[in-house]
CSV table of C-alpha atoms and ligand atoms in Angstrom, one decimal:
chain,number,residue,atom,x,y,z
A,23,UNK,CA,-22.2,-11.9,13.9
A,24,UNK,CA,-18.8,-13.6,13.7
A,25,UNK,CA,-15.2,-12.3,13.8
A,26,UNK,CA,-12.6,-12.5,11.1
A,27,UNK,CA,-8.9,-11.9,10.5
A,28,UNK,CA,-7.4,-10.5,7.3
A,29,UNK,CA,-3.7,-11.6,7.3
A,30,UNK,CA,-1.0,-10.3,5.0
A,31,UNK,CA,2.3,-8.6,4.8
A,32,UNK,CA,0.8,-5.3,3.6
A,33,UNK,CA,4.2,-3.9,2.5
A,34,UNK,CA,2.7,-1.3,2.0
A,35,UNK,CA,-1.1,-1.4,2.3
A,36,UNK,CA,-2.7,-0.3,-1.0
A,37,UNK,CA,-6.2,0.5,-2.2
A,38,UNK,CA,-6.9,-3.1,-3.2
A,39,UNK,CA,-6.2,-4.2,0.4
A,40,UNK,CA,-8.4,-1.4,1.8
A,41,UNK,CA,-11.3,-2.3,-0.5
A,42,UNK,CA,-11.2,-5.9,0.8
A,43,UNK,CA,-10.9,-4.8,4.5
A,44,UNK,CA,-13.7,-2.3,4.2
A,45,UNK,CA,-16.1,-4.7,2.4
A,46,UNK,CA,-15.2,-7.5,4.9
A,47,UNK,CA,-15.9,-5.1,7.9
A,48,UNK,CA,-19.5,-5.0,6.7
A,49,UNK,CA,-19.9,-8.8,6.9
A,50,UNK,CA,-18.3,-9.3,10.3
A,51,UNK,CA,-18.8,-7.9,13.8
A,52,UNK,CA,-15.1,-7.3,14.0
A,53,UNK,CA,-12.3,-7.5,11.5
A,54,UNK,CA,-8.7,-7.9,12.7
A,55,UNK,CA,-6.1,-7.0,10.1
A,56,UNK,CA,-3.1,-9.1,11.0
A,57,UNK,CA,0.2,-7.8,9.7
A,58,UNK,CA,2.8,-10.6,9.4
A,59,UNK,CA,5.7,-9.7,11.6
A,60,UNK,CA,8.2,-12.1,10.0
A,61,UNK,CA,7.6,-12.3,6.2
A,62,UNK,CA,10.2,-14.2,4.2
A,63,UNK,CA,10.6,-11.4,1.7
A,64,UNK,CA,12.5,-8.2,1.5
A,65,UNK,CA,10.4,-5.5,3.0
A,66,UNK,CA,10.4,-1.8,2.4
A,67,UNK,CA,8.6,-1.1,5.7
A,68,UNK,CA,9.0,-2.5,9.2
A,69,UNK,CA,6.1,-4.0,11.1
A,70,UNK,CA,5.3,-0.8,13.0
A,71,UNK,CA,5.3,1.3,9.8
A,72,UNK,CA,3.0,-1.2,8.0
A,73,UNK,CA,0.6,-1.3,11.0
A,74,UNK,CA,0.6,2.5,11.3
A,75,UNK,CA,-0.2,3.0,7.6
A,76,UNK,CA,-3.0,0.5,7.6
A,77,UNK,CA,-4.5,1.8,10.9
A,78,UNK,CA,-4.4,5.4,9.7
A,79,UNK,CA,-6.1,4.4,6.4
A,80,UNK,CA,-9.1,2.7,8.1
A,81,UNK,CA,-9.4,4.9,11.2
A,82,UNK,CA,-13.0,5.8,10.3
A,83,UNK,CA,-14.0,2.1,10.5
A,84,UNK,CA,-14.6,1.4,14.1
A,85,UNK,CA,-14.9,-2.4,13.9
A,86,UNK,CA,-11.5,-2.8,12.2
A,87,UNK,CA,-8.3,-3.2,14.2
A,88,UNK,CA,-4.7,-3.7,13.0
A,89,UNK,CA,-2.3,-5.8,14.9
A,90,UNK,CA,1.0,-7.8,14.3
A,91,UNK,CA,1.1,-11.6,14.2
A,92,UNK,CA,3.9,-14.1,13.8
A,93,UNK,CA,2.3,-17.6,13.9
A,94,UNK,CA,0.2,-19.5,11.4
A,95,UNK,CA,-2.9,-17.5,10.4
A,96,UNK,CA,-5.4,-20.1,11.7
A,97,UNK,CA,-3.6,-20.3,15.1
A,98,UNK,CA,-3.7,-16.6,15.3
A,99,UNK,CA,-7.5,-16.6,14.4
A,100,UNK,CA,-8.1,-19.1,17.2
A,101,UNK,CA,-6.1,-17.1,19.7
A,102,UNK,CA,-8.3,-14.1,19.2
A,103,UNK,CA,-11.6,-16.1,18.9
A,104,UNK,CA,-12.1,-15.3,15.2
A,105,UNK,CA,-13.8,-18.0,13.1
A,106,UNK,CA,-12.9,-16.8,9.6
A,107,UNK,CA,-9.9,-15.8,7.6
A,108,UNK,CA,-10.4,-13.3,4.8
A,109,UNK,CA,-8.4,-13.4,1.6
A,110,UNK,CA,-8.6,-11.2,-1.4
A,111,UNK,CA,-8.6,-12.7,-4.9
A,112,UNK,CA,-7.4,-10.9,-8.0
A,113,UNK,CA,-8.5,-12.3,-11.3
A,114,UNK,CA,-7.0,-15.7,-12.1
A,115,UNK,CA,-3.6,-15.7,-10.6
A,116,UNK,CA,-4.4,-15.6,-6.9
A,117,UNK,CA,-6.7,-18.6,-7.1
A,118,UNK,CA,-4.3,-21.5,-7.2
A,119,UNK,CA,-2.2,-20.2,-4.4
A,120,UNK,CA,-5.1,-19.2,-2.1
A,121,UNK,CA,-6.9,-22.5,-2.8
A,122,UNK,CA,-3.8,-24.6,-1.8
A,123,UNK,CA,-3.2,-22.4,1.3
A,124,UNK,CA,-6.9,-22.6,2.3
A,125,UNK,CA,-6.7,-26.4,2.1
A,126,UNK,CA,-3.6,-26.5,4.3
A,127,UNK,CA,-5.2,-24.2,6.8
A,128,UNK,CA,-8.4,-26.4,6.8
A,129,UNK,CA,-6.2,-29.4,7.4
A,130,UNK,CA,-4.5,-27.7,10.4
A,131,UNK,CA,-7.7,-26.0,11.8
A,132,UNK,CA,-11.0,-27.4,10.6
A,133,UNK,CA,-12.8,-25.0,12.9
A,134,UNK,CA,-11.6,-21.9,11.0
A,135,UNK,CA,-13.0,-21.2,7.5
A,136,UNK,CA,-11.5,-19.2,4.7
A,137,UNK,CA,-13.6,-16.5,3.0
A,138,UNK,CA,-12.3,-15.2,-0.3
A,139,UNK,CA,-13.5,-11.9,-1.6
A,140,UNK,CA,-13.1,-10.9,-5.3
A,141,UNK,CA,-11.0,-7.8,-5.8
A,142,UNK,CA,-12.9,-4.9,-7.3
A,143,UNK,CA,-12.2,-4.4,-11.0
A,144,UNK,CA,-10.2,-1.2,-10.5
A,145,UNK,CA,-7.7,-3.0,-8.2
A,146,UNK,CA,-7.2,-6.3,-10.1
A,147,UNK,CA,-3.7,-5.2,-11.2
A,148,UNK,CA,-2.6,-3.8,-7.9
A,149,UNK,CA,0.2,-5.6,-6.1
A,150,UNK,CA,2.4,-4.1,-3.3
A,151,UNK,CA,5.5,-5.4,-5.1
A,152,UNK,CA,4.5,-3.7,-8.4
A,153,UNK,CA,3.6,-0.5,-6.7
A,154,UNK,CA,7.1,-0.3,-5.2
A,155,UNK,CA,8.7,-1.1,-8.5
A,156,UNK,CA,6.8,1.5,-10.4
A,157,UNK,CA,7.5,4.1,-7.7
A,158,UNK,CA,11.2,3.3,-7.8
A,159,UNK,CA,11.2,4.0,-11.5
A,160,UNK,CA,9.4,7.3,-11.1
A,161,UNK,CA,5.9,6.1,-12.2
A,162,UNK,CA,2.7,7.7,-10.8
A,163,UNK,CA,1.0,5.6,-8.1
A,164,UNK,CA,-1.1,8.2,-6.3
A,165,UNK,CA,-4.5,6.6,-7.4
A,166,UNK,CA,-3.4,3.2,-6.0
A,167,UNK,CA,-2.4,4.0,-2.4
A,168,UNK,CA,-3.5,6.2,0.4
A,169,UNK,CA,-1.8,9.6,0.8
A,170,UNK,CA,0.3,8.6,3.8
A,171,UNK,CA,1.6,5.5,2.0
A,172,UNK,CA,2.5,7.7,-1.0
A,173,UNK,CA,4.4,10.1,1.3
A,174,UNK,CA,6.2,7.2,3.1
A,175,UNK,CA,7.2,5.5,-0.2
A,176,UNK,CA,8.6,8.7,-1.5
A,177,UNK,CA,10.6,9.2,1.8
A,178,UNK,CA,12.1,5.7,1.4
A,179,UNK,CA,13.2,6.5,-2.1
A,180,UNK,CA,15.1,9.7,-1.4
B,19,ADP,P1,0.5,-8.5,-2.0
B,19,ADP,O1,1.9,-8.4,-1.6
B,19,ADP,O2,0.2,-9.6,-2.9
B,19,ADP,O3,-0.2,-7.2,-2.3
B,19,ADP,P2,-0.3,-9.4,0.8
B,19,ADP,O4,0.4,-10.5,1.4
B,19,ADP,O5,-0.1,-8.1,1.6
B,19,ADP,O6,-0.1,-9.2,-0.7
B,19,ADP,O7,-1.9,-9.7,0.7
B,19,ADP,C1,-2.8,-9.9,1.7
B,19,ADP,C2,-4.1,-10.3,1.1
B,19,ADP,O8,-4.6,-9.3,0.3
B,19,ADP,C3,-4.0,-11.6,0.2
B,19,ADP,O9,-5.2,-12.3,0.4
B,19,ADP,C4,-4.0,-11.0,-1.2
B,19,ADP,O10,-4.5,-11.9,-2.1
B,19,ADP,C5,-4.9,-9.8,-1.0
B,19,ADP,N1,-4.7,-8.8,-2.0
B,19,ADP,C6,-3.5,-8.2,-2.4
B,19,ADP,N2,-3.7,-7.3,-3.4
B,19,ADP,C7,-5.1,-7.3,-3.6
B,19,ADP,C8,-5.9,-6.6,-4.6
B,19,ADP,N3,-5.4,-5.7,-5.4
B,19,ADP,N4,-7.2,-6.8,-4.5
B,19,ADP,C9,-7.7,-7.7,-3.6
B,19,ADP,N5,-7.0,-8.4,-2.8
B,19,ADP,C10,-5.7,-8.2,-2.7
């Protein structure tokens, strides 16, 4: 069985990300969740916090590890001998962006393939940015994120 990475900013991890990671862990010998260490966006959580929340949420899945990365995703995949990059697709809107990115990655690294997994129906509308926005405005997000994430978001908002 092959190895895969699942790269993203995961700021913070939510149930849509976990659904993809857990399903992907059944397809691959090992899944490395790669938390981007230098995203070009304003983050709520630093890299260690994002890694800790993801690790804690998947601790029962022994073939998933969570690590930081800073380089291009296909270069990171090569570095750890992974042959595949997992991406999650929400209905419609993710496709264009993921397609274009997969073609760029293929151009850079023809030996690494991209595997897109469809988001489960219940998580199609779940985005980290929307979760943070809703939480800031006092909305209920407890069915969308793990307990630890809920606790940590609430702490940041005090
Ligand atoms: P976001 O800020 O959009 O939640 P990330 O950069 O952390 O995103 O996303 C990492 C990967 O997880 C991407 O492939 C993204 O498309 C995927 N993803 C994000 N949210 C979901 C979801 N609700 N269902 C399935 N995949 C998702």
